[in-house]
Amino acid sequence: MGPVTQANSFYRNLYGWFDSWLPDSLDWLAYLLAALVVVFAVANLVLVITILFTWVERRLLGRFQARLGPNRWGPWGVLQPIADAIKLLSKEDIRPEGVDRWVFNIAPVLLFVPAVLVFAVIPLGKNTYVANLNIGILFIIAVSAVSTLAIFMAGWASGNRYSLFGAARGVAQLISYEVPMVLSVVGVILLAGSLSLVDLVEAQDIPFLLLQPLGFIIFFLASSAEMNRTPFDLVEAESEIVAGYLTEYSGMKFGLFQLAEFAAPFGASAIMATLFLKGWEGPVLPSHLWFFLKVCLLWFLFLWLRATLPRLRVDQIMGFAWKLLFPLGVLNIFVTAAEVLAWPDPSTAQLWTMAGINWGVAIGSLVVASRLAGNKLTSRPPLAPMHGKGGRPLGERG
Amino acid sequence: MLSLDMAFWTMAVVTVVSAAAVVLLKDVFRAALCLVLTFMVVAGLFVLLSAEFLAVVQVLIYAGAISILIIFAIMLTRDVHQGNPSNRFRYPALVLAALLLAAIVLVVIKTDWNQLDSRVLPGAPTEAVGATETGVKNVFSNTTPVIARLLLRDFVLPFEVASVLLLAAILGALALVREGEG
């Protein structure tokens, strides 16, 4: 199977173990069993951590908003997620009339799968990954792109206008923010010269956060928008369109959407820890713990952003992606490419020079861009004239 | 390699069935979703051929972008709930599809798949040579640099012309949309 199963990976060892006690003719069964065990382990690890973090997130949001948060069930309310899960599972599964049944049922699954699937290529510690694909980061981008489709399927199949509005907003937003996100990753790839996440971690002599501050900021904001979290949660803005594409969902289907939504920041934090914070590497402590600590730090940043900022308007969100993040992403690629051309094999001193230049560029360009675009983004657009074609007021048509 | 065979046949059957469903389903939205499934499974077939880069790009561009475009087109179509009415283009379309199939089959049969030349494998002689086992392993252990070298060095002119063409298409679309405003 080539690069998919490389030496030292958990999957490889497990396959070898199964293969040793199965006869040669059952080769495929060893593949299948090893795959099932690994998928089960990784998916459940992700889910358990996600569920724990929903509790942390709700408690912290409570602190941010000067209230208590869930605190009844178990010590400090730790068991709250379990109570929620039981509630969701035992709820009636309502399917409104006029929904497209197949599409309606598949959509939550299709949104949930990519959220877990990205963990297939992320190294969770030294030598701990399911697969070290040599196109790892592209795999993550491609898999996340599928969730756009799932949101649209949910909105369309519901047969409800609010759902469709939410889905249309979601698709526009996800497509727009994918562009700056991919652009911000290009800088990292240029520096490391590889697409594999394991190589990306090993290529970081100093963390890429120091070399790619602009890329880090763009990736952070763009992935925050990709997850539809609060400053960017127009997709399910409850004050405008009920709950967007989730309006018609109930029971565990709703639960799957929520799980995918809470697993997304975990995925994004893990990707950012790998790309910008040296992944699992760190002194003294074991590699898995280092990785987990970095993920927690980034997760807290996402939460902080969510708790602090109010929701943006549709035109502000689109303008932010295309007029601010997109040009900054292109600038970042040009600067990084020039540096990589100038120092193809940088020494430590050159790396620190590079970091200095990039921080200067990042701060300078952010100040200039916010001066140029800031006013346009925050001011209200002029109200559309109440006239139809030909200058007649709309009411007097016909 | 029984496991590879099983994977191949499963995916082959799903590809054909979902591709047929794209044409046969009356509901346009479901037909578009079946098209996405076809794209995905074809990406799986690319993985079996050790062409991971191609597989991921297939998912990214076709399942992630083109399908969204198609779905937006469906959303903006009037009377989409009436389904997919048949029209008189059925037979011309059949002829065109048959011609396309013939062209593809011809290319598959005529191409000598056992060749690698210097463009694909650095250090190989300029004229095409028979593929050696190590050569194939070199290329297919990591296809990304090979594709990058081909696209950005040997075929850089067509590649750039294609991107200029796309830019022109975007500008054209913008011009068409903005016309009504003035």
Coordinates of C-alpha atoms in Angstrom, one line a residue:
Chain A
M1 CA 0.0 0.0 0.0
G2 CA 3.0 2.3 -0.3
P3 CA 3.3 5.4 1.8
V4 CA -0.1 4.9 3.6
T5 CA 1.4 2.4 6.0
Q6 CA 4.8 3.4 7.0
A7 CA 7.1 1.9 9.5
N8 CA 6.5 2.7 13.2
S9 CA 2.9 3.8 12.8
F10 CA 0.4 2.3 15.2
Y11 CA -1.6 1.0 12.3
R12 CA 1.4 -0.8 10.8
N13 CA 2.3 -2.5 14.1
L14 CA -1.3 -3.6 14.6
Y15 CA -1.5 -5.0 11.1
G16 CA 1.7 -6.9 11.6
W17 CA 0.3 -8.4 14.8
F18 CA -2.9 -9.5 13.2
D19 CA -1.1 -10.8 10.1
S20 CA 1.2 -13.0 12.3
W21 CA -1.7 -15.2 13.6
L22 CA -3.9 -15.1 10.6
P23 CA -3.2 -17.5 7.6
D24 CA -1.7 -15.9 4.4
S25 CA -5.0 -16.2 2.5
L26 CA -6.7 -14.0 5.1
D27 CA -4.4 -11.1 4.4
W28 CA -7.3 -8.7 3.7
L29 CA -8.9 -9.6 7.0
A30 CA -5.8 -8.4 8.8
Y31 CA -6.0 -5.1 7.0
L32 CA -9.7 -4.8 7.8
L33 CA -9.3 -5.7 11.5
A34 CA -6.4 -3.4 12.0
A35 CA -8.2 -0.6 10.3
L36 CA -11.4 -1.1 12.4
V37 CA -9.4 -1.1 15.6
V38 CA -7.5 2.0 14.7
V39 CA -10.6 3.8 13.5
F40 CA -12.5 2.9 16.6
A41 CA -9.7 4.0 18.9
V42 CA -9.1 7.4 17.2
A43 CA -12.8 8.2 16.7
N44 CA -13.5 7.5 20.3
L45 CA -10.5 9.4 21.6
V46 CA -11.6 12.4 19.6
L47 CA -15.2 12.1 20.8
V48 CA -14.3 11.7 24.5
I49 CA -11.9 14.7 24.4
T50 CA -14.5 16.7 22.5
I51 CA -17.2 15.8 25.0
L52 CA -15.0 16.8 27.9
F53 CA -14.2 20.1 26.2
T54 CA -17.9 20.9 25.7
W55 CA -18.1 21.0 29.5
V56 CA -14.9 23.1 29.8
E57 CA -16.2 25.4 27.1
R58 CA -19.6 25.9 28.8
R59 CA -18.0 26.5 32.2
L60 CA -15.5 29.0 30.7
L61 CA -18.2 30.7 28.7
G62 CA -20.1 31.0 32.0
R63 CA -17.1 32.7 33.6
F64 CA -16.7 35.0 30.6
Q65 CA -20.3 36.0 31.0
A66 CA -20.3 36.3 34.8
R67 CA -22.5 33.3 35.4
L68 CA -21.9 29.8 36.7
G69 CA -22.4 27.5 33.7
P70 CA -23.5 23.8 34.2
N71 CA -22.7 22.8 37.8
R72 CA -25.3 20.4 39.0
W73 CA -24.5 16.9 37.7
G74 CA -21.3 15.4 39.2
P75 CA -18.5 17.4 40.7
W76 CA -18.4 20.9 39.2
G77 CA -20.9 19.6 36.6
V78 CA -18.4 17.3 34.9
L79 CA -21.1 14.8 34.1
Q80 CA -23.2 17.4 32.3
P81 CA -22.2 16.2 28.8
I82 CA -23.3 12.6 29.7
A83 CA -26.7 13.9 30.8
D84 CA -26.9 15.9 27.5
A85 CA -26.1 12.8 25.5
I86 CA -28.7 10.7 27.2
K87 CA -31.3 13.5 26.7
L88 CA -30.5 13.7 23.0
L89 CA -30.5 10.0 22.5
S90 CA -33.9 9.5 24.2
K91 CA -35.6 12.4 22.4
E92 CA -38.1 11.7 19.7
D93 CA -36.7 11.8 16.2
I94 CA -39.0 14.2 14.4
R95 CA -39.0 14.2 10.6
P96 CA -41.2 17.0 9.3
E97 CA -43.4 16.5 6.3
G98 CA -41.9 17.5 3.0
V99 CA -38.3 16.7 3.7
D100 CA -36.2 14.9 1.3
R101 CA -35.8 11.8 3.5
W102 CA -32.5 10.3 2.3
V103 CA -30.6 13.6 2.0
F104 CA -32.0 14.7 5.3
N105 CA -30.7 11.6 7.0
I106 CA -27.3 11.5 5.4
A107 CA -26.4 15.2 6.0
P108 CA -25.6 15.0 9.7
V109 CA -23.3 12.0 9.1
L110 CA -21.6 13.7 6.2
L111 CA -20.9 16.7 8.4
F112 CA -19.6 14.6 11.3
V113 CA -17.3 12.3 9.3
P114 CA -14.9 15.0 8.1
A115 CA -14.6 16.4 11.6
V116 CA -13.2 13.0 12.8
L117 CA -11.4 12.1 9.5
V118 CA -8.9 14.9 9.8
F119 CA -7.4 13.1 12.8
A120 CA -6.3 10.3 10.5
V121 CA -3.2 12.3 9.4
I122 CA -2.5 14.5 12.4
P123 CA 0.4 13.1 14.5
L124 CA -0.9 13.1 18.1
G125 CA 2.5 12.4 19.5
K126 CA 5.8 11.0 18.5
N127 CA 5.1 8.1 16.1
T128 CA 1.4 8.2 16.9
Y129 CA -0.5 8.7 13.8
V130 CA -2.9 6.5 11.8
A131 CA -1.3 7.4 8.4
N132 CA 1.6 9.6 7.4
L133 CA 0.3 10.6 4.0
N134 CA 2.8 12.5 1.9
I135 CA 0.0 14.9 1.0
G136 CA -1.3 15.2 4.6
I137 CA -2.2 18.9 4.8
L138 CA -3.9 18.7 1.4
F139 CA -5.9 15.8 2.7
I140 CA -7.1 17.9 5.6
I141 CA -8.1 20.7 3.3
A142 CA -9.9 18.4 0.9
V143 CA -11.8 16.5 3.7
S144 CA -12.9 19.8 5.3
A145 CA -14.2 21.0 2.0
V146 CA -16.8 18.2 2.1
S147 CA -18.6 19.7 5.1
T148 CA -19.7 22.6 2.9
L149 CA -21.7 20.1 1.0
A150 CA -23.2 18.6 4.1
I151 CA -24.4 21.9 5.4
F152 CA -26.1 22.6 2.0
M153 CA -27.7 19.2 2.0
A154 CA -29.1 19.7 5.4
G155 CA -30.5 23.1 4.5
W156 CA -32.0 22.0 1.2
A157 CA -33.5 18.7 2.4
S158 CA -35.3 20.3 5.3
G159 CA -37.7 22.1 3.0
N160 CA -37.7 25.1 5.3
R161 CA -36.9 28.7 4.2
Y162 CA -34.8 29.4 7.3
S163 CA -32.8 26.3 6.8
L164 CA -32.1 27.2 3.2
F165 CA -31.1 30.7 4.1
G166 CA -28.7 29.3 6.7
A167 CA -27.3 26.8 4.2
A168 CA -26.8 29.5 1.5
R169 CA -25.0 31.7 4.0
G170 CA -23.0 28.8 5.2
V171 CA -21.9 27.8 1.7
A172 CA -20.9 31.4 0.8
Q173 CA -19.0 31.8 4.0
L174 CA -17.2 28.5 3.9
I175 CA -16.1 28.9 0.2
S176 CA -14.9 32.4 0.9
Y177 CA -12.8 31.5 4.0
E178 CA -11.3 28.4 2.4
V179 CA -9.3 30.7 0.1
P180 CA -7.3 32.6 2.8
M181 CA -7.0 29.5 4.8
V182 CA -5.3 27.6 2.0
L183 CA -3.1 30.6 1.2
S184 CA -1.9 30.9 4.8
V185 CA -0.9 27.2 4.8
V186 CA 1.2 27.7 1.6
G187 CA 3.8 29.8 3.6
V188 CA 4.3 26.9 6.0
I189 CA 4.6 24.4 3.1
L190 CA 7.2 26.7 1.3
L191 CA 9.3 26.8 4.5
A192 CA 9.1 23.0 5.2
G193 CA 9.2 21.8 1.6
S194 CA 6.7 19.0 2.3
L195 CA 3.0 18.3 2.6
S196 CA 3.3 15.5 5.2
L197 CA 2.3 16.6 8.6
V198 CA 5.1 14.5 10.2
D199 CA 7.7 16.2 8.0
L200 CA 6.1 19.6 8.8
V201 CA 6.7 19.0 12.5
E202 CA 10.2 17.8 12.0
A203 CA 11.1 20.7 9.7
Q204 CA 10.4 23.2 12.5
D205 CA 13.8 24.1 13.9
I206 CA 12.1 27.1 15.5
P207 CA 8.2 27.0 15.7
F208 CA 6.7 28.3 12.5
L209 CA 4.6 30.7 14.6
L210 CA 7.8 32.8 14.8
L211 CA 8.4 32.5 11.1
Q212 CA 4.8 32.8 9.9
P213 CA 2.9 35.2 12.2
L214 CA 0.8 36.5 9.4
G215 CA 0.0 32.9 8.3
F216 CA -0.9 32.0 11.8
I217 CA -3.3 34.9 12.3
I218 CA -5.0 34.3 8.9
F219 CA -5.3 30.6 9.6
F220 CA -6.7 31.2 13.1
L221 CA -9.4 33.7 11.8
A222 CA -10.2 31.7 8.7
S223 CA -10.6 28.4 10.6
S224 CA -12.7 30.2 13.2
A225 CA -15.0 31.2 10.4
E226 CA -15.0 27.7 8.9
M227 CA -16.3 26.4 12.2
N228 CA -19.2 28.9 12.2
R229 CA -18.3 30.0 15.7
T230 CA -19.6 33.2 17.2
P231 CA -18.1 36.2 15.5
F232 CA -18.9 34.3 12.3
D233 CA -22.0 32.3 13.2
L234 CA -24.4 33.8 10.7
V235 CA -25.1 30.4 9.5
E236 CA -27.2 29.6 12.6
A237 CA -27.8 33.2 13.8
E238 CA -30.7 32.5 16.2
S239 CA -31.8 36.1 16.3
E240 CA -32.3 36.1 12.5
I241 CA -33.0 32.7 11.0
V242 CA -34.0 30.4 14.0
A243 CA -31.1 28.0 13.8
G244 CA -30.2 28.0 10.2
Y245 CA -29.7 24.7 8.6
L246 CA -30.3 22.8 11.9
T247 CA -33.8 24.2 12.3
E248 CA -35.7 21.0 11.5
Y249 CA -33.3 18.6 13.1
S250 CA -34.0 17.0 16.5
G251 CA -32.8 14.1 18.6
M252 CA -29.5 12.5 17.9
K253 CA -29.3 14.0 14.4
F254 CA -29.2 17.4 16.0
G255 CA -26.7 15.8 18.4
L256 CA -24.4 14.8 15.6
F257 CA -24.4 18.3 14.2
Q258 CA -23.5 19.7 17.6
L259 CA -20.8 17.0 18.1
A260 CA -19.3 17.9 14.7
E261 CA -19.4 21.6 15.7
F262 CA -17.6 21.0 19.0
A263 CA -15.1 18.6 17.4
A264 CA -14.2 21.2 14.8
P265 CA -12.2 23.5 17.2
F266 CA -10.4 20.4 18.4
G267 CA -9.4 19.6 14.9
A268 CA -8.5 23.1 14.0
S269 CA -6.4 23.4 17.2
A270 CA -4.6 20.2 16.5
I271 CA -3.9 21.3 12.9
M272 CA -2.6 24.7 14.1
A273 CA -0.5 23.0 16.8
T274 CA 1.1 20.8 14.2
L275 CA 1.6 23.6 11.6
F276 CA 2.7 26.4 13.8
L277 CA 3.7 25.2 17.2
K278 CA 6.0 22.3 16.5
G279 CA 3.4 19.6 17.0
W280 CA 4.4 17.0 19.6
E281 CA 8.0 18.3 20.1
G282 CA 9.0 19.9 23.4
P283 CA 11.4 19.4 26.2
V284 CA 11.1 17.1 29.3
L285 CA 7.4 16.2 29.1
P286 CA 6.2 13.3 27.0
S287 CA 5.3 14.1 23.4
H288 CA 1.6 13.3 23.7
L289 CA 1.2 15.7 26.7
W290 CA 3.0 18.5 24.9
F291 CA 0.7 18.1 21.9
F292 CA -2.4 18.1 24.2
L293 CA -1.2 21.2 26.1
K294 CA -0.7 23.1 22.8
V295 CA -4.1 22.0 21.6
C296 CA -5.7 23.2 24.9
L297 CA -3.9 26.6 24.5
L298 CA -5.2 27.1 21.0
W299 CA -8.6 25.8 21.9
F300 CA -8.8 28.4 24.7
L301 CA -7.8 31.1 22.1
F302 CA -10.8 30.0 20.0
L303 CA -13.0 30.1 23.0
W304 CA -11.8 33.6 24.0
L305 CA -12.5 34.9 20.5
R306 CA -16.0 33.4 20.7
A307 CA -16.8 34.8 24.1
T308 CA -15.5 38.3 23.4
L309 CA -16.7 39.4 20.0
P310 CA -20.3 40.0 18.9
R311 CA -21.7 38.6 15.7
L312 CA -20.7 40.2 12.4
R313 CA -23.1 41.2 9.5
V314 CA -23.1 39.2 6.2
D315 CA -21.4 41.9 4.2
Q316 CA -18.8 42.4 6.9
I317 CA -18.0 38.7 6.9
M318 CA -17.6 38.5 3.1
G319 CA -15.6 41.8 3.1
F320 CA -13.3 40.5 5.8
A321 CA -12.5 37.4 3.9
W322 CA -12.0 38.9 0.4
K323 CA -10.7 42.4 1.2
L324 CA -8.6 41.8 4.2
L325 CA -7.5 38.2 4.7
F326 CA -7.1 37.3 1.0
P327 CA -4.6 40.1 0.1
L328 CA -2.7 39.5 3.4
G329 CA -2.5 35.8 2.5
V330 CA -1.1 36.6 -1.0
L331 CA 1.4 39.1 0.6
N332 CA 2.5 36.4 3.0
I333 CA 3.2 34.0 0.2
F334 CA 5.3 36.5 -1.7
V335 CA 7.4 37.5 1.3
T336 CA 7.9 33.8 2.3
A337 CA 8.8 32.7 -1.2
A338 CA 11.3 35.5 -1.6
E339 CA 12.9 34.5 1.7
V340 CA 13.0 30.8 0.7
L341 CA 14.6 31.8 -2.6
A342 CA 17.2 34.0 -0.9
W343 CA 18.1 31.4 1.8
P344 CA 17.4 28.0 0.4
D345 CA 19.1 26.3 3.4
P346 CA 18.9 28.8 6.3
S347 CA 21.2 28.7 9.3
T348 CA 19.8 29.5 12.7
A349 CA 20.9 33.2 12.5
Q350 CA 19.2 33.5 9.1
L351 CA 16.0 31.9 10.5
W352 CA 15.9 34.5 13.2
T353 CA 16.4 37.2 10.7
M354 CA 13.6 35.8 8.7
A355 CA 11.4 35.7 11.8
G356 CA 12.2 39.4 12.4
I357 CA 11.4 40.4 8.8
N358 CA 8.1 38.4 8.9
W359 CA 7.0 39.9 12.2
G360 CA 7.7 43.4 10.8
V361 CA 5.7 42.6 7.7
A362 CA 2.9 41.1 9.7
I363 CA 2.5 44.0 12.1
G364 CA 3.0 46.6 9.3
S365 CA 0.6 45.0 6.9
L366 CA -2.1 44.4 9.5
V367 CA -1.9 48.0 10.6
V368 CA -2.1 49.3 7.0
A369 CA -4.8 46.8 6.0
S370 CA -7.0 47.7 9.0
R371 CA -6.6 51.4 8.3
L372 CA -7.5 50.9 4.6
A373 CA -10.3 48.3 5.0
G374 CA -11.4 48.9 8.6
N375 CA -13.7 51.8 8.0
K376 CA -15.3 50.3 5.0
L377 CA -15.9 47.0 6.9
T378 CA -17.4 48.6 10.0
S379 CA -19.5 51.3 8.4
R380 CA -23.0 50.4 7.2
P381 CA -23.4 50.1 3.4
P382 CA -25.7 52.8 1.9
L383 CA -29.3 51.6 1.9
A384 CA -30.3 50.2 -1.4
P385 CA -32.6 52.7 -3.2
M386 CA -36.2 51.6 -3.0
H387 CA -36.6 51.6 -6.8
G388 CA -37.1 48.8 -9.3
K389 CA -35.7 49.0 -12.8
G390 CA -36.4 52.2 -14.7
G391 CA -36.5 54.3 -11.6
R392 CA -40.0 53.5 -10.5
P393 CA -40.6 52.8 -6.8
L394 CA -41.0 49.1 -6.3
G395 CA -44.6 49.4 -4.9
E396 CA -45.9 50.9 -8.0
R397 CA -45.0 48.1 -10.4
G398 CA -47.2 46.7 -13.0
Chain B
M1 CA -3.4 -8.9 -3.2
L2 CA -6.9 -10.0 -2.5
S3 CA -7.6 -6.9 -0.4
L4 CA -6.7 -4.6 -3.2
D5 CA -8.9 -6.6 -5.6
M6 CA -11.9 -6.4 -3.2
A7 CA -11.4 -2.7 -2.7
F8 CA -11.2 -2.1 -6.5
W9 CA -14.3 -4.1 -7.3
T10 CA -16.4 -2.5 -4.6
M11 CA -15.4 0.9 -5.8
A12 CA -15.9 0.1 -9.4
V13 CA -19.4 -1.1 -8.8
V14 CA -20.3 1.9 -6.8
T15 CA -18.8 4.2 -9.4
V16 CA -20.9 2.7 -12.2
V17 CA -24.1 2.5 -10.2
S18 CA -23.9 6.1 -9.0
A19 CA -22.9 7.4 -12.4
A20 CA -25.9 5.6 -13.9
A21 CA -28.0 7.2 -11.1
V22 CA -26.8 10.7 -12.1
V23 CA -28.3 10.2 -15.5
L24 CA -31.4 8.2 -14.5
L25 CA -32.7 10.0 -11.4
K26 CA -35.6 12.5 -11.9
D27 CA -34.7 14.6 -8.9
V28 CA -32.0 17.0 -10.1
F29 CA -30.6 17.6 -6.6
R30 CA -30.2 13.9 -5.8
A31 CA -28.6 13.4 -9.3
A32 CA -26.0 16.1 -8.3
L33 CA -25.4 14.3 -5.0
C34 CA -24.8 11.0 -6.9
L35 CA -22.3 12.9 -9.1
V36 CA -20.5 13.9 -5.9
L37 CA -20.5 10.2 -4.8
T38 CA -19.0 9.2 -8.2
F39 CA -16.3 11.8 -7.8
M40 CA -15.4 10.5 -4.3
V41 CA -15.2 6.9 -5.4
V42 CA -13.1 7.8 -8.4
A43 CA -10.8 9.5 -5.9
G44 CA -10.7 6.2 -4.0
L45 CA -9.7 4.4 -7.3
F46 CA -6.8 7.0 -7.6
V47 CA -5.6 6.0 -4.1
L48 CA -5.5 2.4 -5.2
L49 CA -3.3 3.4 -8.1
S50 CA -0.9 5.1 -5.6
A51 CA -1.8 8.5 -7.0
E52 CA -2.7 10.2 -3.7
F53 CA -2.1 13.7 -4.9
L54 CA -4.5 13.2 -7.7
A55 CA -7.1 11.7 -5.4
V56 CA -7.0 14.6 -2.9
V57 CA -7.2 17.1 -5.7
Q58 CA -10.1 15.2 -7.1
V59 CA -11.9 15.5 -3.8
L60 CA -10.9 19.1 -3.3
I61 CA -11.8 20.4 -6.8
Y62 CA -14.6 18.1 -7.9
A63 CA -16.4 17.1 -4.7
G64 CA -15.6 20.4 -2.9
A65 CA -15.9 23.0 -5.6
I66 CA -17.5 21.9 -8.8
S67 CA -20.3 20.1 -7.0
I68 CA -21.1 23.3 -5.0
L69 CA -21.2 25.2 -8.3
I70 CA -23.6 22.7 -9.7
I71 CA -25.8 22.8 -6.6
F72 CA -25.9 26.6 -6.7
A73 CA -27.0 26.4 -10.3
I74 CA -29.8 24.0 -9.3
M75 CA -30.8 26.3 -6.5
L76 CA -31.2 29.2 -8.9
T77 CA -33.1 27.1 -11.4
R78 CA -36.8 27.8 -11.6
D79 CA -39.3 25.0 -11.1
V80 CA -36.6 22.6 -9.9
H81 CA -39.2 20.6 -8.0
Q82 CA -40.8 19.5 -11.2
G83 CA -37.8 17.2 -11.8
N84 CA -35.7 16.6 -14.8
P85 CA -37.9 16.7 -17.8
S86 CA -36.8 14.7 -20.9
N87 CA -36.1 16.6 -24.0
R88 CA -35.1 16.1 -27.6
F89 CA -31.4 16.1 -27.0
R90 CA -31.5 12.5 -25.9
Y91 CA -30.1 11.0 -29.1
P92 CA -27.5 13.7 -29.9
A93 CA -26.3 13.3 -26.3
L94 CA -26.1 9.5 -26.8
V95 CA -24.0 9.9 -29.9
L96 CA -21.7 12.5 -28.2
A97 CA -21.2 10.2 -25.2
A98 CA -20.5 7.2 -27.3
L99 CA -17.8 9.2 -29.3
L100 CA -16.2 10.4 -26.0
L101 CA -16.2 6.8 -24.7
A102 CA -14.6 5.6 -27.9
A103 CA -11.9 8.3 -27.7
I104 CA -11.1 7.4 -24.1
V105 CA -11.0 3.7 -24.8
L106 CA -8.8 4.3 -27.8
V107 CA -6.3 6.3 -25.6
V108 CA -6.3 3.6 -23.0
I109 CA -5.5 0.9 -25.5
K110 CA -3.0 2.9 -27.6
T111 CA -0.9 4.2 -24.7
D112 CA 2.1 2.2 -23.8
W113 CA 1.7 2.3 -20.0
N114 CA 5.1 0.7 -19.3
Q115 CA 7.1 3.8 -20.3
L116 CA 8.8 6.4 -18.2
D117 CA 10.9 9.1 -19.8
S118 CA 13.2 11.8 -18.4
R119 CA 10.4 14.2 -17.8
V120 CA 8.8 11.9 -15.2
L121 CA 11.9 10.3 -13.8
P122 CA 14.9 12.5 -13.5
G123 CA 18.1 10.9 -14.7
A124 CA 16.4 8.6 -17.2
P125 CA 17.3 8.9 -20.9
T126 CA 15.5 11.6 -22.8
E127 CA 13.7 9.1 -25.1
A128 CA 11.1 6.9 -23.5
V129 CA 12.4 3.7 -21.9
G130 CA 10.7 0.7 -20.5
A131 CA 9.8 1.1 -16.8
T132 CA 12.0 -0.5 -14.3
E133 CA 10.7 -1.6 -11.0
T134 CA 12.8 0.8 -9.0
G135 CA 11.9 3.6 -11.4
V136 CA 8.2 3.0 -10.9
K137 CA 8.7 2.8 -7.1
N138 CA 10.6 6.1 -7.1
V139 CA 7.9 7.9 -9.0
F140 CA 4.9 6.4 -7.1
S141 CA 6.3 6.6 -3.6
N142 CA 5.6 10.4 -3.8
T143 CA 3.9 11.7 -6.9
T144 CA 3.6 15.3 -5.8
P145 CA 7.1 16.5 -6.9
V146 CA 6.8 14.6 -10.2
I147 CA 3.5 16.3 -11.0
A148 CA 4.9 19.7 -9.8
R149 CA 7.9 19.3 -12.0
L150 CA 5.8 18.4 -15.0
L151 CA 3.3 21.2 -14.4
L152 CA 5.6 24.0 -13.4
R153 CA 8.6 23.3 -15.6
D154 CA 7.9 21.2 -18.7
F155 CA 4.3 22.3 -19.3
V156 CA 4.5 25.7 -17.6
L157 CA 3.2 27.6 -20.6
P158 CA -0.1 25.6 -21.0
F159 CA -0.5 25.7 -17.3
E160 CA -0.2 29.5 -17.1
V161 CA -2.4 30.0 -20.2
A162 CA -5.1 27.9 -18.5
S163 CA -4.9 30.2 -15.4
V164 CA -5.2 33.3 -17.6
L165 CA -8.2 31.8 -19.3
L166 CA -9.8 31.2 -16.0
L167 CA -9.1 34.7 -14.9
A168 CA -10.7 36.0 -18.1
A169 CA -13.7 33.8 -17.4
I170 CA -14.1 35.3 -13.9
L171 CA -13.8 38.8 -15.3
G172 CA -16.3 38.0 -18.0
A173 CA -18.8 36.7 -15.4
L174 CA -18.3 39.8 -13.3
A175 CA -18.9 42.0 -16.3
L176 CA -22.1 40.2 -17.2
V177 CA -23.4 40.5 -13.7
R178 CA -22.5 44.2 -13.2
E179 CA -24.1 45.2 -16.5
G180 CA -27.5 45.7 -15.0
E181 CA -26.3 48.1 -12.3
G182 CA -25.3 51.1 -14.3

